[in-house]
Amino acid sequence: MAEPLRTLIINFKNYPEASGEAALKLAESAAKVSLSTPAEIIVAPPTPMLGLVARSATIPVFAQSVFPAAGVRTTGAITAEAVKYAGAAGTLLNHSEARVPRAQVEELSKRLKGLGLRVCLCTRTPREAGILARLGSEYLAVEPPELIGSGVAVSRVRPGVITETVSAARGAGYRGKLLCGAGIMGGADVSKAVELGADGILVSSGVVKAKQWESKIRELADPLL
Ligand code: G3P
């Protein structure tokens, strides 16, 4: 089968609507949509549900974050190795809500790669995206923190963030998928992002809080053809 062109990553965060058993249901809805769209759909359930969702889902499952901590005597830490053991295909890294110091982003990226885990490296600005582009992650996402959870789409109100990220990252030789996120609510927000050069979307509340998960996911995936 041909490689999917574009990507939709759904980050469940710790919203109660997508926690516990509900995480399995949301992952199932995403998997259903992925059967009828060429876009790649990835889910990132709450950490306590990672293993369970990863074992049951038929689509890739990512951790929401990993800690720089390494080794076995790391009580409570989400290590890269633990994420691998849980059956995840990859992880978000350096999300605005789970920032990692720069030197450790680099070190962790190498460790994750060594474990065969895919990385969606998150950045807050085009400048940061340009700097982290050299780490060669599979996905590089830009999300202006002030728009996260706002319901106001980055692609509508800050189009320059996307175009500048595309030129900074590609200018630095980045060859992976460039995603954007923050406030994405509907298909028109996604179409606009694609028009601006994004290869996909990182979304949370627009899906998690939707009344009908499946139709909302379909609405966001459709423009990613
Ligand atoms: O990880 C995605 C996220 O930060 C965007 O959140 O709720 O604005 O879609 P939201």
mmCIF file of C-alpha atoms and ligand atoms in Angstrom:
data_model
loop_
_atom_site.group_PDB
_atom_site.id
_atom_site.type_symbol
_atom_site.label_atom_id
_atom_site.label_comp_id
_atom_site.label_asym_id
_atom_site.label_seq_id
_atom_site.Cartn_x
_atom_site.Cartn_y
_atom_site.Cartn_z
ATOM 1 C CA MET A 1 0.000 0.000 0.000
ATOM 2 C CA ALA A 2 1.214 3.503 -0.761
ATOM 3 C CA GLU A 3 2.509 5.613 2.115
ATOM 4 C CA PRO A 4 -0.292 7.843 3.490
ATOM 5 C CA LEU A 5 0.202 11.403 2.345
ATOM 6 C CA ARG A 6 -0.943 13.384 5.340
ATOM 7 C CA THR A 7 -1.410 12.844 9.035
ATOM 8 C CA LEU A 8 -3.979 13.556 11.729
ATOM 9 C CA ILE A 9 -2.754 13.137 15.307
ATOM 10 C CA ILE A 10 -5.426 13.205 18.001
ATOM 11 C CA ASN A 11 -4.040 14.056 21.433
ATOM 12 C CA PHE A 12 -6.578 13.027 24.101
ATOM 13 C CA LYS A 13 -4.635 14.960 26.791
ATOM 14 C CA ASN A 14 -6.317 14.229 30.141
ATOM 15 C CA TYR A 15 -9.801 15.297 29.127
ATOM 16 C CA PRO A 16 -12.319 13.248 31.119
ATOM 17 C CA GLU A 17 -14.342 12.675 27.914
ATOM 18 C CA ALA A 18 -11.418 10.600 26.594
ATOM 19 C CA SER A 19 -10.074 9.070 29.800
ATOM 20 C CA GLY A 20 -10.383 5.535 31.162
ATOM 21 C CA GLU A 21 -12.607 3.279 29.053
ATOM 22 C CA ALA A 22 -13.559 6.242 26.865
ATOM 23 C CA ALA A 23 -10.001 6.320 25.513
ATOM 24 C CA LEU A 24 -10.596 2.895 23.977
ATOM 25 C CA LYS A 25 -13.815 4.111 22.376
ATOM 26 C CA LEU A 26 -12.237 7.235 20.905
ATOM 27 C CA ALA A 27 -9.365 5.183 19.504
ATOM 28 C CA GLU A 28 -11.926 2.831 17.971
ATOM 29 C CA SER A 29 -13.742 5.734 16.279
ATOM 30 C CA ALA A 30 -10.432 6.976 14.864
ATOM 31 C CA ALA A 31 -9.579 3.483 13.617
ATOM 32 C CA LYS A 32 -12.957 3.222 11.882
ATOM 33 C CA VAL A 33 -12.386 6.476 10.009
ATOM 34 C CA SER A 34 -8.875 5.422 9.049
ATOM 35 C CA LEU A 35 -10.304 2.480 7.110
ATOM 36 C CA SER A 36 -11.885 4.811 4.590
ATOM 37 C CA THR A 37 -9.348 7.629 4.300
ATOM 38 C CA PRO A 38 -5.847 7.637 2.849
ATOM 39 C CA ALA A 39 -4.740 9.971 5.648
ATOM 40 C CA GLU A 40 -2.755 8.453 8.481
ATOM 41 C CA ILE A 41 -4.563 8.745 11.826
ATOM 42 C CA ILE A 42 -2.621 8.446 15.083
ATOM 43 C CA VAL A 43 -4.037 8.620 18.611
ATOM 44 C CA ALA A 44 -2.306 9.696 21.826
ATOM 45 C CA PRO A 45 -4.385 8.489 24.799
ATOM 46 C CA PRO A 46 -3.875 9.514 28.435
ATOM 47 C CA THR A 47 -0.720 7.918 29.840
ATOM 48 C CA PRO A 48 -2.450 5.409 32.157
ATOM 49 C CA MET A 49 -4.352 4.016 29.144
ATOM 50 C CA LEU A 50 -1.385 3.856 26.766
ATOM 51 C CA GLY A 51 -0.742 0.112 26.965
ATOM 52 C CA LEU A 52 -4.382 -0.865 26.821
ATOM 53 C CA VAL A 53 -5.127 1.323 23.804
ATOM 54 C CA ALA A 54 -1.898 0.289 22.064
ATOM 55 C CA ARG A 55 -2.745 -3.399 22.461
ATOM 56 C CA SER A 56 -6.265 -3.047 21.111
ATOM 57 C CA ALA A 57 -6.066 -0.325 18.454
ATOM 58 C CA THR A 58 -5.533 -1.086 14.787
ATOM 59 C CA ILE A 59 -3.958 2.345 14.158
ATOM 60 C CA PRO A 60 -0.666 3.728 15.526
ATOM 61 C CA VAL A 61 -0.780 4.809 19.160
ATOM 62 C CA PHE A 62 1.597 7.430 20.533
ATOM 63 C CA ALA A 63 2.490 8.423 24.075
ATOM 64 C CA GLN A 64 1.722 12.039 24.945
ATOM 65 C CA SER A 65 5.210 12.580 26.318
ATOM 66 C CA VAL A 66 8.297 10.845 27.604
ATOM 67 C CA PHE A 67 10.554 11.975 30.437
ATOM 68 C CA PRO A 68 14.287 12.475 30.062
ATOM 69 C CA ALA A 69 14.769 9.962 32.920
ATOM 70 C CA ALA A 70 16.493 6.744 31.895
ATOM 71 C CA GLY A 71 17.049 3.380 33.513
ATOM 72 C CA VAL A 72 14.945 1.156 35.693
ATOM 73 C CA ARG A 73 15.087 2.929 39.062
ATOM 74 C CA THR A 74 12.891 5.767 37.792
ATOM 75 C CA THR A 75 9.724 5.397 39.840
ATOM 76 C CA GLY A 76 6.774 7.124 38.212
ATOM 77 C CA ALA A 77 8.668 8.331 35.159
ATOM 78 C CA ILE A 78 7.424 7.662 31.630
ATOM 79 C CA THR A 79 10.649 6.477 30.081
ATOM 80 C CA ALA A 80 11.169 5.926 26.365
ATOM 81 C CA GLU A 81 11.700 2.253 27.085
ATOM 82 C CA ALA A 82 8.459 1.985 29.099
ATOM 83 C CA VAL A 83 6.557 3.506 26.183
ATOM 84 C CA LYS A 84 8.082 0.920 23.874
ATOM 85 C CA TYR A 85 7.168 -1.931 26.254
ATOM 86 C CA ALA A 86 3.594 -0.601 26.391
ATOM 87 C CA GLY A 87 3.315 -1.195 22.640
ATOM 88 C CA ALA A 88 3.298 2.412 21.428
ATOM 89 C CA ALA A 89 4.461 3.226 17.912
ATOM 90 C CA GLY A 90 5.872 6.598 18.935
ATOM 91 C CA THR A 91 5.438 9.648 21.078
ATOM 92 C CA LEU A 92 4.803 13.351 21.151
ATOM 93 C CA LEU A 93 7.876 15.112 22.482
ATOM 94 C CA ASN A 94 8.307 18.605 23.888
ATOM 95 C CA HIS A 95 4.609 19.488 23.753
ATOM 96 C CA SER A 96 3.913 22.961 25.159
ATOM 97 C CA GLU A 97 2.292 21.312 28.145
ATOM 98 C CA ALA A 98 5.213 18.908 28.663
ATOM 99 C CA ARG A 99 8.334 20.842 27.687
ATOM 100 C CA VAL A 100 11.729 19.178 27.739
ATOM 101 C CA PRO A 101 15.020 21.107 28.044
ATOM 102 C CA ARG A 102 16.713 21.520 24.643
ATOM 103 C CA ALA A 103 19.742 19.293 25.348
ATOM 104 C CA GLN A 104 17.457 16.534 26.524
ATOM 105 C CA VAL A 105 15.222 16.825 23.468
ATOM 106 C CA GLU A 106 18.271 15.934 21.441
ATOM 107 C CA GLU A 107 19.323 13.064 23.659
ATOM 108 C CA LEU A 108 15.782 11.689 23.874
ATOM 109 C CA SER A 109 15.274 11.916 20.119
ATOM 110 C CA LYS A 110 18.294 9.648 19.649
ATOM 111 C CA ARG A 111 17.102 7.183 22.275
ATOM 112 C CA LEU A 112 13.613 7.040 20.784
ATOM 113 C CA LYS A 113 15.034 6.465 17.325
ATOM 114 C CA GLY A 114 17.229 3.686 18.686
ATOM 115 C CA LEU A 115 14.117 2.028 20.088
ATOM 116 C CA GLY A 116 12.361 2.268 16.722
ATOM 117 C CA LEU A 117 9.798 4.758 18.040
ATOM 118 C CA ARG A 118 8.487 7.578 15.849
ATOM 119 C CA VAL A 119 8.661 11.106 17.212
ATOM 120 C CA CYS A 120 6.313 14.040 16.767
ATOM 121 C CA LEU A 121 8.512 16.869 17.961
ATOM 122 C CA CYS A 122 6.445 19.830 19.095
ATOM 123 C CA THR A 123 7.522 23.444 18.868
ATOM 124 C CA ARG A 124 5.962 26.753 19.820
ATOM 125 C CA THR A 125 7.277 28.978 17.039
ATOM 126 C CA PRO A 126 8.628 28.807 13.489
ATOM 127 C CA ARG A 127 12.030 29.732 14.896
ATOM 128 C CA GLU A 128 12.046 26.784 17.280
ATOM 129 C CA ALA A 129 10.835 24.534 14.452
ATOM 130 C CA GLY A 130 13.760 25.690 12.312
ATOM 131 C CA ILE A 131 16.198 24.838 15.099
ATOM 132 C CA LEU A 132 14.732 21.441 15.981
ATOM 133 C CA ALA A 133 14.285 20.473 12.312
ATOM 134 C CA ARG A 134 17.844 19.175 12.248
ATOM 135 C CA LEU A 135 16.909 16.368 14.659
ATOM 136 C CA GLY A 136 15.112 14.668 11.771
ATOM 137 C CA SER A 137 11.980 13.557 13.634
ATOM 138 C CA GLU A 138 9.254 11.872 11.575
ATOM 139 C CA TYR A 139 6.847 14.721 12.425
ATOM 140 C CA LEU A 140 7.537 18.309 13.404
ATOM 141 C CA ALA A 141 4.572 20.248 14.785
ATOM 142 C CA VAL A 142 4.088 23.922 15.485
ATOM 143 C CA GLU A 143 1.466 25.113 17.950
ATOM 144 C CA PRO A 144 1.243 28.680 19.283
ATOM 145 C CA PRO A 145 0.552 28.023 22.987
ATOM 146 C CA GLU A 146 -1.909 30.898 23.328
ATOM 147 C CA LEU A 147 -4.253 29.292 20.786
ATOM 148 C CA ILE A 148 -4.224 25.808 22.302
ATOM 149 C CA GLY A 149 -7.707 24.888 23.490
ATOM 150 C CA SER A 150 -9.026 28.264 22.341
ATOM 151 C CA GLY A 151 -11.327 27.047 19.563
ATOM 152 C CA VAL A 152 -9.653 29.636 17.318
ATOM 153 C CA ALA A 153 -7.628 27.897 14.628
ATOM 154 C CA VAL A 154 -3.981 28.720 14.030
ATOM 155 C CA SER A 155 -4.580 28.336 10.294
ATOM 156 C CA ARG A 156 -7.214 31.070 10.364
ATOM 157 C CA VAL A 157 -5.747 33.667 12.689
ATOM 158 C CA ARG A 158 -1.987 33.012 12.458
ATOM 159 C CA PRO A 159 -1.387 31.704 8.924
ATOM 160 C CA GLY A 160 2.145 33.141 9.026
ATOM 161 C CA VAL A 161 3.060 30.675 11.769
ATOM 162 C CA ILE A 162 2.468 27.834 9.317
ATOM 163 C CA THR A 163 4.123 29.361 6.251
ATOM 164 C CA GLU A 164 7.132 30.507 8.298
ATOM 165 C CA THR A 165 7.472 27.076 9.891
ATOM 166 C CA VAL A 166 7.392 25.426 6.486
ATOM 167 C CA SER A 167 10.134 27.692 5.167
ATOM 168 C CA ALA A 168 12.261 27.501 8.340
ATOM 169 C CA ALA A 169 12.069 23.713 8.559
ATOM 170 C CA ARG A 170 12.426 22.952 4.856
ATOM 171 C CA GLY A 171 15.178 25.562 4.655
ATOM 172 C CA ALA A 172 16.987 23.591 7.369
ATOM 173 C CA GLY A 173 16.656 20.460 5.256
ATOM 174 C CA TYR A 174 13.740 18.891 7.134
ATOM 175 C CA ARG A 175 12.172 16.036 5.161
ATOM 176 C CA GLY A 176 9.520 14.685 7.527
ATOM 177 C CA LYS A 177 5.906 15.737 7.937
ATOM 178 C CA LEU A 178 5.136 19.249 9.101
ATOM 179 C CA LEU A 179 2.060 19.473 11.284
ATOM 180 C CA CYS A 180 0.295 22.379 12.884
ATOM 181 C CA GLY A 181 -2.157 22.565 15.724
ATOM 182 C CA ALA A 182 -3.963 24.780 18.211
ATOM 183 C CA GLY A 183 -7.641 25.637 17.994
ATOM 184 C CA ILE A 184 -8.401 23.355 15.033
ATOM 185 C CA MET A 185 -12.146 22.742 15.123
ATOM 186 C CA GLY A 186 -13.435 21.894 11.662
ATOM 187 C CA GLY A 187 -12.657 20.748 8.144
ATOM 188 C CA ALA A 188 -12.237 24.312 6.879
ATOM 189 C CA ASP A 189 -9.441 24.885 9.429
ATOM 190 C CA VAL A 190 -7.680 21.792 8.127
ATOM 191 C CA SER A 191 -8.116 22.768 4.449
ATOM 192 C CA LYS A 192 -6.607 26.150 5.211
ATOM 193 C CA ALA A 193 -3.635 24.536 6.996
ATOM 194 C CA VAL A 194 -3.002 22.279 4.011
ATOM 195 C CA GLU A 195 -3.248 25.253 1.659
ATOM 196 C CA LEU A 196 -0.563 26.966 3.768
ATOM 197 C CA GLY A 197 1.766 23.987 3.393
ATOM 198 C CA ALA A 198 1.020 21.734 6.385
ATOM 199 C CA ASP A 199 1.258 17.963 5.935
ATOM 200 C CA GLY A 200 -1.157 17.346 8.751
ATOM 201 C CA ILE A 201 -2.785 18.380 11.986
ATOM 202 C CA LEU A 202 -2.311 17.888 15.695
ATOM 203 C CA VAL A 203 -5.681 18.272 17.398
ATOM 204 C CA SER A 204 -7.204 17.750 20.798
ATOM 205 C CA SER A 205 -10.325 19.526 22.100
ATOM 206 C CA GLY A 206 -11.972 19.889 18.661
ATOM 207 C CA VAL A 207 -12.249 16.091 18.548
ATOM 208 C CA VAL A 208 -12.367 15.064 22.190
ATOM 209 C CA LYS A 209 -15.213 17.432 23.006
ATOM 210 C CA ALA A 210 -17.175 16.801 19.802
ATOM 211 C CA LYS A 211 -20.608 15.208 20.240
ATOM 212 C CA GLN A 212 -20.009 12.691 17.448
ATOM 213 C CA TRP A 213 -16.391 11.581 17.428
ATOM 214 C CA GLU A 214 -16.513 9.586 14.225
ATOM 215 C CA SER A 215 -18.080 12.291 12.078
ATOM 216 C CA LYS A 216 -15.782 14.960 13.525
ATOM 217 C CA ILE A 217 -12.683 12.850 12.824
ATOM 218 C CA ARG A 218 -13.935 12.207 9.298
ATOM 219 C CA GLU A 219 -14.526 15.944 8.805
ATOM 220 C CA LEU A 220 -10.910 16.665 9.835
ATOM 221 C CA ALA A 221 -9.396 13.768 7.890
ATOM 222 C CA ASP A 222 -11.213 14.457 4.610
ATOM 223 C CA PRO A 223 -9.193 17.568 3.671
ATOM 224 C CA LEU A 224 -5.992 15.598 4.256
ATOM 225 C CA LEU A 225 -6.250 13.737 0.955
HETATM 226 O O1 G3P B 1 -1.664 18.543 21.057
HETATM 227 C C1 G3P B 1 -2.659 19.250 20.403
HETATM 228 C C2 G3P B 1 -3.057 20.431 21.147
HETATM 229 O O2 G3P B 1 -2.117 21.082 21.894
HETATM 230 C C3 G3P B 1 -3.994 21.328 20.423
HETATM 231 O O3 G3P B 1 -5.040 21.449 21.313
HETATM 232 O O4 G3P B 1 -7.348 21.644 21.957
HETATM 233 O O5 G3P B 1 -6.283 23.425 20.578
HETATM 234 O O6 G3P B 1 -6.769 21.189 19.562
HETATM 235 P P1 G3P B 1 -6.445 21.967 20.796
#
